[in-house]
Structure formats: C-alpha cells, structure tokens
C-alpha cells in the first residue's frame, strides 16, 4: 500500500514546541521531497566544505537516540540512528582555515566535540529514481534497499500511538481513518528522516519512500509480506517458517528470500492480522481454527496453517493477469503463454454467446483461473450474473466497465460452537449461496472452484441456467467425470453414483482441460495450455458420462480439432458459428497455433 505525501509539514504544527507560526499549506514544503541536506560548495546536497565538522557515520541501528538539543531545533521525537544503505564511507578529514564559515550549516548545529569528517561528493539521482542497486534476481528488477525492521517497528509503534490518540473520542469513517493514517505515516517518517539528515547521514528520497511503505505495511498487518506483494516478477511464495521463504518467479526461476519475521510467533501475528484486516470478510487463525484461506488486498491468494504443522506455513499465489481476454491467451500478449489457438478461441467465444455451461478442469497452478477470467471477458457488460467464491480470486469488480452488473458473493467462515448440523455458528458456504443466487434474476452463475458438496447445488443450478461456469481439480481429462462423482457423493447419503452422473450429463455442455508441463527441474520452465475441449453428450453405456473430443492433443500436446460437435451444433449455429469450418483442420491433423513450443525434453516442437 502506498500513500501520497500530505500537504502539511508536521514540523510546522503549533504544538511542536518551537513557537513558530503555522505557514499556509501552499507554502509548506512537501515532507517527502523537501528533506534534503544543505547545498555544499559544489552545489551538491549533503556535501560538506573542507574541514566541516559533521557527525561521523554511525553503524546501522546504533540504538543511540538523537537528542533534539543537538540539532538546533526542538524535535518532538528522537529515533535510533540508522545509516542509509547508500551512505558511503567517510573520507579522511581535511583542515579548514580558522574562522572560515561552514556553508549550509548554522553555528551550534553540531557539537564541537564531534571529529571533523568530510563525506565524499555524491551525485544524486532525481527524487523518484531508485538507486541503481544491482539486479540479483536475474529478472531485470531493481533490488530494494535493505530495511532495518527494528527501526520499522519503532516507527510503527509511534504511528499507532498517534493514530490511537486521533481516534479517541472521535466519530470517523473508514476513509477518514485511511487518510489520517496516511498523513501520520508521512509525518512520522519525515521526522525521522529530518533527524538523520541533521546527523549527517541523510536518506535518499527512494529510501525514505521504502521506509514509509514498510512502516505502513507493518501497521495494517502485512508487515514484510508487502515487499513480496509489490514485486510483479513473483508468481508464488512458499513461507516455511519465519526464516525460510521460497520464491518462484514468472520465468520459472526459484530464489530464497530474506526472513519475513524475527520469529515464528511474529509470523503468526502477521498472518492473524492479515486474517482480521486484509480479507473482504473477517477470517480467523486461532487455536480453534488453525487454517486460513483469504484474498489479500492486491488480489493474491493466501493459504496458511499452524499448530497442526511443525512450523507456521503459508503460500501466496499472485495473480498478475487480472485483466485478460481470450485474445490475450490466444497469443495476443507476448508476456503470456499461448494457452489456446485461434480455433479454440473462436469456438469458446461462440460457446459463451450461445450460453453453454462450461467446466474448466486441471491441476493446481495449471491456469484454470486464467481461462475462466478470459471467458468472463466475453460476458456482455450490461448482463447481470452471480459470482460465488470461497475467497475472492476472480475479481471482476476491478474492471467496472466490463463487469459493472456482477454480483459477487463470498463464503463466510463460522465462529464459535457448532450446531446440531455440525457446522459452526454463522457459517455461510457456497452450497448455501447457490439457492440465493437463483433468486437474483440472473442466467449465469459462476463458481470459482468446486471442492466439496457444493457441486450438487451447482449442477442443479446449471440445469436451470445458461452460460454458467465453474472450475474443478482433476489429474487427467478422463478423470474429470469420476472426480465429479466423488465430490457429489460427499453431499450426503441420498446421493448415488448414477444420480451424480445423470446430473453432470444433463447440466454440462463443455469440459475444458488445462494442462501444465513443468520442466523447471531440468532447466526449463512451466508450459500451460489447453489440451482438451470435450463436449458432454449425456450418460452413455455403463452409466458413465459420455463425451466427444472436439479438440484433442496434437503432436506437441496442445489442442487441435479432432471431431465436430454433435449435441451443441445447433446452439452454435444460432450465434453464427458453423463448426463445419473445423473439418479441413481435422482432416489435416493440425491446429492454428501461432508460436512453436520450445521444450527442454523434446526441443523445438
């Protein structure tokens, strides 16, 4: 979370003890850009004249507070002295003629007992330019300067104290609290930056911005996790205790990150704070509920567990493709895998217009959510529909122009004692929300993921709706039908295998299977693509779900036309799609993929 600078300088407030009159807002300096050291003789901020007496470079977090009397002004707070990472070692002192004035430093501002030290000249980059820290990730991203988290906690405590003082005896809205928190955060960090500047070790504007981000993140509960959430090169994070953080980047590279907490107990506190504040609905991580699943503010998905595990564990899955279309996954975006070709794209686009019910299947991390998002992009902007999720992940509400009529529901965890039905009080599940959705006057119902007994009301809803979709985990395309039966049997004793198969045969029109091939273990990367598009034609011999493979794997595993659809052919014709155009591709045994596949195992395909 980032905050814009406030218009007031906290050092100009009347209660700061200086007795100075408060200046108009338009004349006050920006606390993030005005905190610069005096100009030296060469016109470079922070450069001292030869022989100037300035404080020596201290070690990181010396723990010695700066006394306001040392700086020639009455500061409200004194922070532990921390030298910025970019501070260079001091040069040997040089003599200055007696009585010569010191440019930019007022007499008495620095005690005469400090040894004279002349910092070397530095060339400062523009205020918003990060320092040219070497790239250690191999991704081209600049590394952020290291942060002293002991200092961050100290500033966070001061920020929390000031915010509590502001809240006391006051009625305020959430937006007003956010604005005040942002203002106080800038004020606290600006005061600290002013003190270290006067001590001769100024922070750069970029270092000050990073410190502000860390202090704010520490207060709202995400702490050091925030540094991982703002890195767009990261795809997945495995937190294996406070000091073991494994990062998987989008290019397949695996790195190990610095510890995100000083202890496992502190890590649990961060996760508990995220559960209370970060999700759309309040979640809990406690002795009575040692697991957590929620969506973070940036759209990432967090799953965590403790007490029943050796150490606290958490996994963050980042979603870097929130705004995506069928054209994008069909090779339209160079930064994404070509998951479908133009033939599959046109077929799925027509299927959405025809209102076919679609189930997207595959392993975890295969790209099911990406395909669902691309399909949702085909829904007309003015058409109302219901979206049901355990924790919000698809996030269509962020694209208000494309999905301004969506009604997004999220399941709610129960708390407290369990009732006669064995469920905790206050729990609202996906299965509970599906009947409510049917009364909302919509034709489409989308379930982010079916994992349990909610598959039965989902299939029941599909039999009376059109254009509904859901995702499901399955190891193989042929195993999707049995996976449906397995989940349906968890609904209750009244459900039978034959009944589950009949429901699936009547409710579903298409099954889209997404394959992932992981070659990171042999020096390659993950390849994600659609390998099957199956048409569901009902219940066949032996009572099993019968399907027709409209698109099946070609020589490289990616989907190419195999058979013409049967049951849905007329529905596609009504929206202007003639499936017979696939005949020549079926005869030739080829698809229309734009890019060849480059794999380590088989080379160029």
Coordinates of C-alpha atoms in Angstrom, one line a residue:
X1 CA 0.0 0.0 0.0
X2 CA 1.4 3.4 -1.0
X3 CA 0.4 6.8 0.3
X4 CA 0.7 10.2 -1.4
X5 CA 2.5 12.9 0.6
X6 CA 0.4 15.1 2.8
X7 CA 0.2 18.9 2.3
X8 CA 1.2 19.7 5.8
X9 CA 4.7 19.6 7.3
X10 CA 4.5 18.0 10.8
X11 CA 7.3 20.2 12.0
X12 CA 5.2 23.4 11.4
X13 CA 2.4 22.4 13.8
X14 CA 1.8 24.8 16.7
X15 CA 2.2 22.1 19.3
X16 CA 5.7 21.1 18.2
X17 CA 7.2 23.3 20.9
X18 CA 9.0 25.7 18.6
X19 CA 6.5 28.6 18.9
X20 CA 6.7 29.3 15.2
X21 CA 3.5 30.4 13.5
X22 CA 2.0 27.8 11.1
X23 CA 2.5 28.6 7.5
X24 CA -0.2 28.3 4.9
X25 CA -0.5 24.9 3.2
X26 CA 0.7 26.2 -0.1
X27 CA 3.9 27.5 1.4
X28 CA 4.8 24.4 3.3
X29 CA 7.4 22.0 1.9
X30 CA 6.5 18.5 0.8
X31 CA 7.8 16.3 3.7
X32 CA 8.9 13.6 1.2
X33 CA 10.8 15.9 -1.2
X34 CA 11.9 18.8 0.9
X35 CA 14.0 16.7 3.3
X36 CA 17.4 17.3 1.7
X37 CA 20.7 18.3 3.2
X38 CA 22.1 21.8 2.7
X39 CA 24.0 22.6 -0.5
X40 CA 27.7 22.1 -0.4
X41 CA 30.3 24.3 -2.2
X42 CA 29.9 22.3 -5.4
X43 CA 26.1 22.7 -5.4
X44 CA 25.6 19.1 -4.3
X45 CA 23.2 18.4 -1.4
X46 CA 24.8 16.8 1.5
X47 CA 28.4 17.7 0.5
X48 CA 30.4 19.4 3.3
X49 CA 33.0 22.0 2.8
X50 CA 36.6 21.0 3.6
X51 CA 37.2 21.0 7.3
X52 CA 33.5 21.0 8.2
X53 CA 32.6 19.2 11.4
X54 CA 29.8 16.8 10.8
X55 CA 28.7 13.7 12.7
X56 CA 30.6 10.5 11.9
X57 CA 28.9 7.7 10.0
X58 CA 27.3 5.5 12.7
X59 CA 26.8 1.8 12.5
X60 CA 23.3 0.6 11.4
X61 CA 20.8 1.0 14.2
X62 CA 23.3 2.0 16.9
X63 CA 20.4 2.3 19.4
X64 CA 21.6 5.8 20.5
X65 CA 18.7 8.3 20.4
X66 CA 19.4 11.7 18.8
X67 CA 18.8 14.5 21.3
X68 CA 16.8 17.4 19.9
X69 CA 19.3 19.8 21.5
X70 CA 22.0 18.6 19.3
X71 CA 20.2 19.7 16.1
X72 CA 19.3 23.3 16.9
X73 CA 15.5 22.7 17.0
X74 CA 13.0 21.1 19.3
X75 CA 12.0 17.9 17.8
X76 CA 9.1 16.0 19.2
X77 CA 10.6 12.5 19.0
X78 CA 14.1 11.0 18.8
X79 CA 14.7 7.9 16.8
X80 CA 17.5 5.4 16.9
X81 CA 20.2 6.4 14.4
X82 CA 20.2 4.3 11.3
X83 CA 22.6 5.0 8.4
X84 CA 21.0 4.6 5.0
X85 CA 22.3 1.7 2.9
X86 CA 23.6 4.1 0.2
X87 CA 25.8 6.1 2.6
X88 CA 29.4 5.9 1.5
X89 CA 32.3 5.6 3.9
X90 CA 33.7 8.8 5.1
X91 CA 36.8 10.3 3.6
X92 CA 39.8 11.4 5.7
X93 CA 39.3 14.8 7.4
X94 CA 40.9 17.9 5.9
X95 CA 41.8 21.1 7.5
X96 CA 39.7 24.3 7.2
X97 CA 41.1 27.8 7.7
X98 CA 40.3 29.1 11.2
X99 CA 37.3 31.3 11.3
X100 CA 36.1 30.3 7.8
X101 CA 32.3 29.9 7.6
X102 CA 30.8 26.5 7.0
X103 CA 28.5 26.6 4.1
X104 CA 24.9 25.5 4.7
X105 CA 25.4 24.7 8.5
X106 CA 24.3 27.0 11.2
X107 CA 26.7 27.7 14.1
X108 CA 26.0 25.5 17.0
X109 CA 24.0 22.9 15.0
X110 CA 26.7 20.2 15.5
X111 CA 28.6 19.8 18.8
X112 CA 32.2 20.8 18.6
X113 CA 33.3 17.6 20.3
X114 CA 32.5 15.5 17.2
X115 CA 35.5 14.8 15.0
X116 CA 35.6 16.7 11.7
X117 CA 34.6 14.3 8.8
X118 CA 34.1 15.2 5.2
X119 CA 31.8 12.9 3.3
X120 CA 32.8 12.3 -0.3
X121 CA 30.9 14.1 -3.1
X122 CA 27.9 12.2 -4.4
X123 CA 25.8 12.7 -7.5
X124 CA 22.2 12.4 -6.6
X125 CA 19.6 10.9 -8.9
X126 CA 16.2 12.5 -9.4
X127 CA 13.9 12.3 -6.3
X128 CA 11.7 9.5 -7.7
X129 CA 14.6 7.4 -9.2
X130 CA 15.6 4.3 -7.2
X131 CA 19.3 3.8 -6.6
X132 CA 21.0 1.6 -9.2
X133 CA 21.2 -1.4 -7.0
X134 CA 22.5 -4.5 -8.9
X135 CA 19.9 -7.0 -10.1
X136 CA 20.4 -10.2 -8.1
X137 CA 17.3 -11.9 -9.3
X138 CA 18.1 -12.3 -12.9
X139 CA 14.7 -10.8 -13.8
X140 CA 15.9 -7.2 -14.5
X141 CA 14.1 -5.8 -11.4
X142 CA 16.0 -3.4 -9.2
X143 CA 16.6 -4.7 -5.7
X144 CA 15.1 -2.6 -2.9
X145 CA 17.4 -1.2 -0.3
X146 CA 17.6 -3.2 2.9
X147 CA 15.4 -2.1 5.7
X148 CA 16.1 -2.1 9.4
X149 CA 13.0 -3.8 10.8
X150 CA 13.8 -2.9 14.4
X151 CA 13.5 0.7 13.3
X152 CA 10.4 0.0 11.3
X153 CA 8.7 -1.5 14.4
X154 CA 9.8 1.6 16.4
X155 CA 8.2 3.9 13.9
X156 CA 5.1 1.8 13.6
X157 CA 4.6 2.0 17.4
X158 CA 4.8 5.7 17.2
X159 CA 2.4 5.8 14.3
X160 CA 0.0 3.6 16.1
X161 CA 0.2 5.8 19.2
X162 CA -0.6 8.9 17.2
X163 CA -3.4 7.2 15.3
X164 CA -5.0 5.9 18.6
X165 CA -4.8 9.4 20.0
X166 CA -6.6 10.8 16.9
X167 CA -9.3 8.1 17.2
X168 CA -10.0 8.7 20.8
X169 CA -13.4 10.3 21.4
X170 CA -14.0 10.9 17.6
X171 CA -16.5 9.5 15.2
X172 CA -15.0 8.8 11.8
X173 CA -15.5 6.7 8.6
X174 CA -13.1 4.1 7.2
X175 CA -12.0 6.5 4.5
X176 CA -11.3 9.3 7.1
X177 CA -9.2 6.8 9.1
X178 CA -7.2 5.8 6.0
X179 CA -6.5 9.5 5.1
X180 CA -5.4 10.2 8.7
X181 CA -3.2 7.1 8.8
X182 CA -1.5 8.2 5.6
X183 CA -0.9 11.7 6.9
X184 CA 0.5 10.5 10.2
X185 CA 2.7 7.9 8.5
X186 CA 4.3 10.6 6.3
X187 CA 4.8 12.8 9.3
X188 CA 6.5 10.1 11.5
X189 CA 8.8 9.1 8.7
X190 CA 9.6 12.7 7.8
X191 CA 10.5 13.5 11.4
X192 CA 12.9 10.5 11.5
X193 CA 14.4 11.5 8.1
X194 CA 14.9 15.0 9.3
X195 CA 16.8 13.8 12.3
X196 CA 19.2 11.6 10.4
X197 CA 19.7 14.3 7.9
X198 CA 20.8 16.7 10.6
X199 CA 23.1 14.0 11.9
X200 CA 24.8 14.0 8.6
X201 CA 23.5 10.7 7.1
X202 CA 20.5 11.7 5.0
X203 CA 18.1 9.2 3.4
X204 CA 17.6 9.4 -0.3
X205 CA 14.0 10.1 -1.5
X206 CA 13.8 6.5 -2.6
X207 CA 15.0 5.1 0.7
X208 CA 12.5 7.3 2.5
X209 CA 9.7 6.0 0.3
X210 CA 10.7 2.4 1.0
X211 CA 10.7 3.1 4.8
X212 CA 7.3 4.7 4.5
X213 CA 5.9 1.7 2.7
X214 CA 7.4 -0.7 5.4
X215 CA 6.0 1.3 8.3
X216 CA 2.6 1.5 6.8
X217 CA 2.6 -2.2 5.9
X218 CA 3.7 -3.1 9.4
X219 CA 0.7 -1.1 10.8
X220 CA -2.0 -2.6 8.6
X221 CA -0.9 -6.1 9.3
X222 CA 1.0 -7.3 6.2
X223 CA 4.5 -6.4 7.5
X224 CA 7.4 -7.6 5.4
X225 CA 5.0 -9.6 3.2
X226 CA 4.3 -6.3 1.4
X227 CA 7.7 -6.3 -0.2
X228 CA 6.7 -9.6 -1.9
X229 CA 3.3 -8.4 -3.0
X230 CA 4.6 -5.4 -4.9
X231 CA 7.1 -7.5 -6.9
X232 CA 5.4 -8.2 -10.2
X233 CA 8.1 -10.8 -11.1
X234 CA 6.9 -13.2 -8.4
X235 CA 4.4 -15.8 -9.1
X236 CA 4.3 -17.9 -6.0
X237 CA 5.7 -17.7 -2.4
X238 CA 6.2 -20.6 0.0
X239 CA 6.7 -19.4 3.6
X240 CA 8.2 -22.4 5.5
X241 CA 8.6 -20.7 8.9
X242 CA 9.8 -17.2 9.5
X243 CA 13.2 -17.6 8.0
X244 CA 12.6 -20.0 5.0
X245 CA 10.9 -18.1 2.2
X246 CA 11.0 -19.7 -1.3
X247 CA 10.0 -17.6 -4.3
X248 CA 9.0 -18.9 -7.7
X249 CA 9.2 -16.2 -10.3
X250 CA 7.2 -15.9 -13.5
X251 CA 10.2 -17.1 -15.6
X252 CA 10.5 -20.3 -13.6
X253 CA 13.5 -19.1 -11.5
X254 CA 13.5 -20.1 -7.8
X255 CA 15.0 -17.9 -5.2
X256 CA 15.3 -17.8 -1.4
X257 CA 14.2 -14.6 0.2
X258 CA 15.3 -12.9 3.4
X259 CA 13.3 -13.8 6.6
X260 CA 9.9 -12.1 6.8
X261 CA 9.7 -12.2 10.6
X262 CA 12.1 -12.4 13.5
X263 CA 10.4 -15.5 14.9
X264 CA 7.6 -17.9 14.1
X265 CA 5.4 -16.2 16.7
X266 CA 5.8 -12.9 14.9
X267 CA 4.9 -14.7 11.6
X268 CA 1.7 -16.0 13.2
X269 CA 0.9 -12.5 14.4
X270 CA 1.3 -11.2 10.8
X271 CA -1.0 -13.9 9.4
X272 CA -3.6 -13.3 12.1
X273 CA -3.6 -9.5 11.5
X274 CA -4.0 -10.2 7.7
X275 CA -6.9 -12.5 8.5
X276 CA -8.6 -9.8 10.5
X277 CA -8.0 -6.9 8.2
X278 CA -6.9 -7.9 4.7
X279 CA -9.9 -10.0 3.5
X280 CA -13.2 -8.8 2.3
X281 CA -14.8 -10.8 5.2
X282 CA -13.2 -11.3 8.5
X283 CA -11.3 -14.6 8.9
X284 CA -9.5 -16.1 11.8
X285 CA -6.4 -18.1 12.5
X286 CA -6.5 -19.4 16.0
X287 CA -6.2 -22.5 18.2
X288 CA -9.8 -23.4 17.3
X289 CA -9.2 -22.8 13.6
X290 CA -5.5 -23.4 12.6
X291 CA -6.0 -22.9 8.9
X292 CA -6.6 -19.8 6.8
X293 CA -7.6 -19.1 3.2
X294 CA -8.2 -15.5 2.0
X295 CA -7.6 -12.9 -0.7
X296 CA -5.1 -10.2 0.0
X297 CA -5.8 -6.6 -1.0
X298 CA -3.8 -6.9 -4.2
X299 CA -5.8 -9.9 -5.3
X300 CA -3.2 -12.5 -4.3
X301 CA -4.4 -15.6 -2.5
X302 CA -3.0 -16.6 0.9
X303 CA -3.3 -20.0 2.5
X304 CA -1.8 -20.7 5.9
X305 CA -1.6 -23.3 8.6
X306 CA -0.1 -23.6 12.1
X307 CA -0.3 -25.6 15.3
X308 CA -1.1 -28.8 13.3
X309 CA 2.2 -28.3 11.4
X310 CA 5.8 -28.4 12.5
X311 CA 6.1 -24.7 11.9
X312 CA 3.8 -22.0 10.6
X313 CA 3.4 -22.4 6.8
X314 CA 1.9 -20.1 4.2
X315 CA 1.6 -20.0 0.5
X316 CA 0.9 -16.8 -1.6
X317 CA -0.3 -17.2 -5.2
X318 CA -0.1 -13.9 -7.0
X319 CA -2.4 -13.1 -9.9
X320 CA -0.6 -11.0 -12.4
X321 CA -3.2 -11.4 -15.1
X322 CA -6.4 -9.9 -13.7
X323 CA -7.4 -8.1 -16.9
X324 CA -7.3 -10.8 -19.6
X325 CA -9.3 -11.8 -22.7
X326 CA -9.5 -14.8 -25.0
X327 CA -7.4 -12.9 -27.5
X328 CA -4.6 -12.4 -24.9
X329 CA -4.4 -16.2 -24.1
X330 CA -4.5 -17.0 -27.8
X331 CA -1.1 -15.4 -28.4
X332 CA -2.1 -11.8 -28.3
X333 CA 0.1 -10.9 -25.4
X334 CA 3.8 -11.7 -25.7
X335 CA 4.2 -11.9 -21.9
X336 CA 1.7 -14.7 -21.6
X337 CA 1.8 -18.4 -22.7
X338 CA -0.2 -19.1 -25.8
X339 CA -2.8 -21.3 -24.0
X340 CA -5.2 -21.7 -26.9
X341 CA -5.0 -21.1 -30.6
X342 CA -7.4 -19.0 -32.7
X343 CA -9.6 -22.1 -33.5
X344 CA -10.2 -22.8 -29.8
X345 CA -10.6 -19.1 -29.1
X346 CA -13.4 -18.7 -31.7
X347 CA -15.1 -21.9 -30.6
X348 CA -15.1 -20.9 -26.9
X349 CA -16.2 -17.3 -27.8
X350 CA -19.2 -18.8 -29.7
X351 CA -19.9 -21.1 -26.8
X352 CA -20.1 -18.2 -24.4
X353 CA -22.5 -16.3 -26.8
X354 CA -24.6 -19.5 -27.0
X355 CA -24.9 -19.7 -23.3
X356 CA -23.3 -23.1 -22.9
X357 CA -22.4 -24.4 -19.4
X358 CA -18.6 -24.9 -19.1
X359 CA -16.4 -26.6 -16.6
X360 CA -12.7 -25.8 -16.6
X361 CA -10.6 -28.6 -15.2
X362 CA -6.9 -29.2 -14.5
X363 CA -4.2 -29.5 -11.8
X364 CA -3.5 -26.7 -9.3
X365 CA -1.5 -23.9 -10.9
X366 CA -2.4 -25.1 -14.4
X367 CA -4.1 -21.8 -15.4
X368 CA -7.8 -22.6 -14.7
X369 CA -8.4 -19.2 -13.2
X370 CA -6.8 -17.5 -16.1
X371 CA -9.1 -19.3 -18.6
X372 CA -12.1 -18.5 -16.5
X373 CA -11.2 -14.8 -16.4
X374 CA -10.7 -14.9 -20.2
X375 CA -14.2 -16.5 -20.7
X376 CA -15.8 -14.0 -18.3
X377 CA -14.5 -11.2 -20.5
X378 CA -17.0 -12.4 -23.2
X379 CA -20.0 -11.7 -20.9
X380 CA -21.8 -8.6 -22.1
X381 CA -21.1 -5.6 -19.8
X382 CA -24.7 -5.0 -19.1
X383 CA -25.7 -8.6 -18.3
X384 CA -26.1 -9.3 -14.6
X385 CA -24.6 -12.6 -13.3
X386 CA -23.6 -14.0 -9.9
X387 CA -20.1 -15.0 -8.9
X388 CA -19.6 -17.3 -5.9
X389 CA -16.2 -17.9 -4.4
X390 CA -14.7 -19.3 -1.2
X391 CA -12.2 -16.4 -1.2
X392 CA -12.4 -13.8 -3.9
X393 CA -9.9 -14.6 -6.6
X394 CA -11.5 -13.8 -10.0
X395 CA -12.1 -10.1 -9.1
X396 CA -14.3 -8.9 -11.9
X397 CA -15.4 -5.9 -9.9
X398 CA -12.0 -4.4 -10.5
X399 CA -12.9 -4.0 -14.1
X400 CA -16.1 -2.0 -13.6
X401 CA -16.6 -1.1 -17.2
X402 CA -16.5 -4.8 -18.3
X403 CA -18.3 -6.2 -15.3
X404 CA -20.5 -3.5 -13.9
X405 CA -23.5 -5.8 -13.4
X406 CA -21.7 -8.6 -11.5
X407 CA -23.0 -9.6 -8.1
X408 CA -20.0 -11.1 -6.2
X409 CA -20.6 -13.4 -3.2
X410 CA -18.0 -14.8 -0.9
X411 CA -18.5 -17.6 1.6
X412 CA -18.2 -16.8 5.3
X413 CA -16.4 -18.8 7.9
X414 CA -18.3 -19.7 11.0
X415 CA -17.1 -19.0 14.6
X416 CA -17.9 -20.4 17.9
X417 CA -19.7 -23.6 18.9
X418 CA -21.1 -26.0 16.3
X419 CA -24.8 -26.5 15.9
X420 CA -26.9 -29.7 15.6
X421 CA -25.8 -29.9 11.9
X422 CA -22.1 -30.0 12.9
X423 CA -21.5 -26.6 11.4
X424 CA -20.0 -23.6 13.3
X425 CA -22.4 -20.7 14.0
X426 CA -22.5 -18.1 11.4
X427 CA -21.0 -20.2 8.6
X428 CA -22.3 -19.4 5.0
X429 CA -21.0 -21.9 2.4
X430 CA -21.1 -21.9 -1.4
X431 CA -23.8 -24.5 -1.2
X432 CA -25.9 -22.1 0.9
X433 CA -25.4 -19.2 -1.6
X434 CA -26.3 -21.1 -4.8
X435 CA -30.1 -21.2 -3.9
X436 CA -29.9 -17.5 -3.1
X437 CA -28.2 -16.9 -6.5
X438 CA -31.1 -18.5 -8.3
X439 CA -33.4 -15.8 -6.8
X440 CA -31.3 -12.9 -8.1
X441 CA -32.8 -12.9 -11.6
X442 CA -29.7 -14.0 -13.4
X443 CA -29.0 -16.6 -16.1
X444 CA -25.3 -17.1 -15.4
X445 CA -23.8 -18.4 -12.1
X446 CA -20.1 -18.8 -11.9
X447 CA -18.4 -20.7 -9.1
X448 CA -14.7 -20.0 -8.7
X449 CA -13.9 -23.6 -7.6
X450 CA -16.0 -26.6 -6.6
X451 CA -14.2 -28.6 -4.0
X452 CA -16.8 -30.4 -2.0
X453 CA -20.6 -30.9 -1.6
X454 CA -21.4 -27.6 -3.3
X455 CA -21.0 -29.4 -6.7
X456 CA -24.5 -30.8 -6.3
X457 CA -26.4 -27.5 -6.0
X458 CA -24.0 -26.2 -8.7
X459 CA -25.1 -28.9 -11.1
X460 CA -28.7 -28.4 -10.1
X461 CA -28.3 -24.7 -10.9
X462 CA -26.8 -25.4 -14.3
X463 CA -29.8 -27.5 -15.3
X464 CA -32.0 -24.4 -15.0
X465 CA -29.5 -21.7 -16.2
X466 CA -27.4 -20.9 -19.2
X467 CA -23.8 -19.8 -19.5
X468 CA -22.8 -20.9 -16.1
X469 CA -19.2 -21.9 -15.3
X470 CA -17.0 -23.5 -12.6
X471 CA -13.5 -24.9 -12.1
X472 CA -12.5 -28.3 -10.7
X473 CA -9.3 -30.1 -9.9
X474 CA -8.6 -33.2 -11.9
X475 CA -5.4 -35.0 -12.8
X476 CA -6.4 -36.1 -16.3
X477 CA -9.2 -35.2 -18.8
X478 CA -10.6 -38.8 -18.5
X479 CA -10.7 -38.4 -14.7
X480 CA -13.0 -35.4 -14.6
X481 CA -16.2 -37.4 -14.7
X482 CA -15.1 -39.6 -11.8
X483 CA -14.0 -36.5 -9.9
X484 CA -17.5 -35.0 -10.2
X485 CA -19.0 -38.2 -8.8
X486 CA -16.5 -38.3 -6.0
X487 CA -17.4 -34.7 -4.9
X488 CA -21.1 -35.3 -5.4
X489 CA -21.1 -38.3 -3.0
X490 CA -19.9 -36.0 -0.2
X491 CA -23.2 -34.2 -0.4
X492 CA -25.0 -36.8 1.6
X493 CA -26.2 -40.4 1.8
X494 CA -29.1 -39.6 -0.5
X495 CA -26.7 -39.1 -3.4
X496 CA -25.8 -42.1 -5.6
X497 CA -23.2 -42.6 -8.3
X498 CA -25.8 -43.0 -11.0
X499 CA -27.7 -39.9 -9.9
X500 CA -24.4 -37.8 -9.9
X501 CA -23.6 -38.9 -13.4
X502 CA -27.1 -38.1 -14.7
X503 CA -26.9 -34.7 -13.1
X504 CA -23.5 -34.0 -14.7
X505 CA -24.7 -35.3 -18.1
X506 CA -27.7 -33.0 -18.1
X507 CA -26.0 -29.9 -16.7
X508 CA -22.7 -29.7 -18.5
X509 CA -22.1 -28.8 -22.2
X510 CA -18.3 -28.5 -22.3
X511 CA -15.3 -29.6 -20.3
X512 CA -12.1 -27.6 -21.0
X513 CA -9.0 -29.2 -19.6
X514 CA -5.9 -27.1 -19.0
X515 CA -2.5 -29.0 -18.9
X516 CA 0.7 -27.9 -17.2
X517 CA 4.0 -29.4 -18.0
X518 CA 6.7 -28.4 -15.5
X519 CA 10.3 -28.6 -16.8
X520 CA 11.9 -26.4 -14.1
X521 CA 13.6 -29.4 -12.7
X522 CA 15.6 -29.9 -15.9
X523 CA 16.4 -26.3 -16.6
X524 CA 13.2 -25.4 -18.4
X525 CA 10.0 -23.7 -17.4
X526 CA 6.3 -24.4 -16.9
X527 CA 4.2 -24.7 -20.0
X528 CA 0.5 -24.1 -19.7
X529 CA -2.0 -24.8 -22.4
X530 CA -5.5 -26.2 -23.2
X531 CA -5.1 -29.8 -24.4
X532 CA -8.8 -30.9 -24.5
X533 CA -12.2 -29.5 -25.2
X534 CA -14.8 -32.2 -24.5
X535 CA -18.5 -32.0 -25.5
X536 CA -20.7 -33.6 -22.9
X537 CA -23.4 -35.6 -24.7
X538 CA -25.1 -37.3 -21.7
X539 CA -24.9 -40.6 -20.0
X540 CA -23.5 -43.4 -22.1
X541 CA -23.0 -47.2 -21.8
X542 CA -22.3 -48.4 -18.3
X543 CA -23.9 -45.3 -16.9
X544 CA -20.7 -43.2 -17.4
X545 CA -20.6 -39.6 -18.6
X546 CA -20.3 -39.7 -22.4
X547 CA -18.2 -37.0 -24.2
X548 CA -16.9 -36.2 -27.7
X549 CA -13.4 -34.8 -28.0
X550 CA -13.9 -31.7 -30.2
X551 CA -10.3 -30.6 -29.6
X552 CA -7.7 -33.0 -28.5
X553 CA -3.9 -33.1 -28.1
X554 CA -1.7 -32.8 -31.2
X555 CA 1.9 -33.8 -31.7
X556 CA 3.1 -31.2 -29.2
X557 CA 0.3 -31.9 -26.7
X558 CA -1.7 -28.7 -27.5
X559 CA -5.3 -28.9 -28.6
X560 CA -6.2 -29.3 -32.3
X561 CA -9.6 -30.1 -33.9
X562 CA -10.5 -33.8 -33.7
X563 CA -14.2 -34.2 -34.1
X564 CA -17.2 -32.0 -35.0
X565 CA -19.6 -31.3 -32.0
X566 CA -22.9 -33.1 -32.0
X567 CA -25.3 -32.0 -29.2
X568 CA -24.4 -28.3 -29.3
X569 CA -24.1 -27.8 -33.0
X570 CA -27.5 -26.1 -33.5
X571 CA -26.9 -23.8 -30.5
X572 CA -23.6 -22.6 -32.0
X573 CA -25.3 -22.0 -35.4
X574 CA -27.8 -19.7 -33.8
X575 CA -25.0 -17.4 -32.8
X576 CA -23.3 -17.5 -36.2
X577 CA -20.7 -20.2 -35.6
X578 CA -20.6 -23.1 -38.1
X579 CA -18.5 -25.9 -36.6
X580 CA -18.1 -27.5 -40.1
X581 CA -15.2 -25.0 -40.8
X582 CA -13.1 -27.2 -38.5
X583 CA -13.4 -30.1 -41.0
X584 CA -10.3 -29.2 -43.0
X585 CA -8.2 -28.9 -39.9
X586 CA -9.5 -32.3 -38.7
X587 CA -8.5 -33.9 -42.0
X588 CA -5.1 -32.3 -42.0
X589 CA -4.5 -33.1 -38.3
X590 CA -3.2 -29.6 -37.5
X591 CA -4.3 -26.6 -35.5
X592 CA -3.6 -22.8 -35.9
X593 CA -1.1 -22.1 -33.1
X594 CA 1.0 -19.0 -33.7
X595 CA 4.1 -19.9 -31.7
X596 CA 6.0 -23.2 -31.7
X597 CA 6.7 -24.9 -28.3
X598 CA 10.2 -24.9 -27.1
X599 CA 10.7 -27.6 -24.5
X600 CA 13.9 -29.0 -22.9
X601 CA 12.7 -32.6 -23.1
X602 CA 11.8 -32.7 -26.8
X603 CA 13.4 -29.5 -28.1
X604 CA 11.6 -27.4 -30.8
X605 CA 8.0 -28.6 -31.4

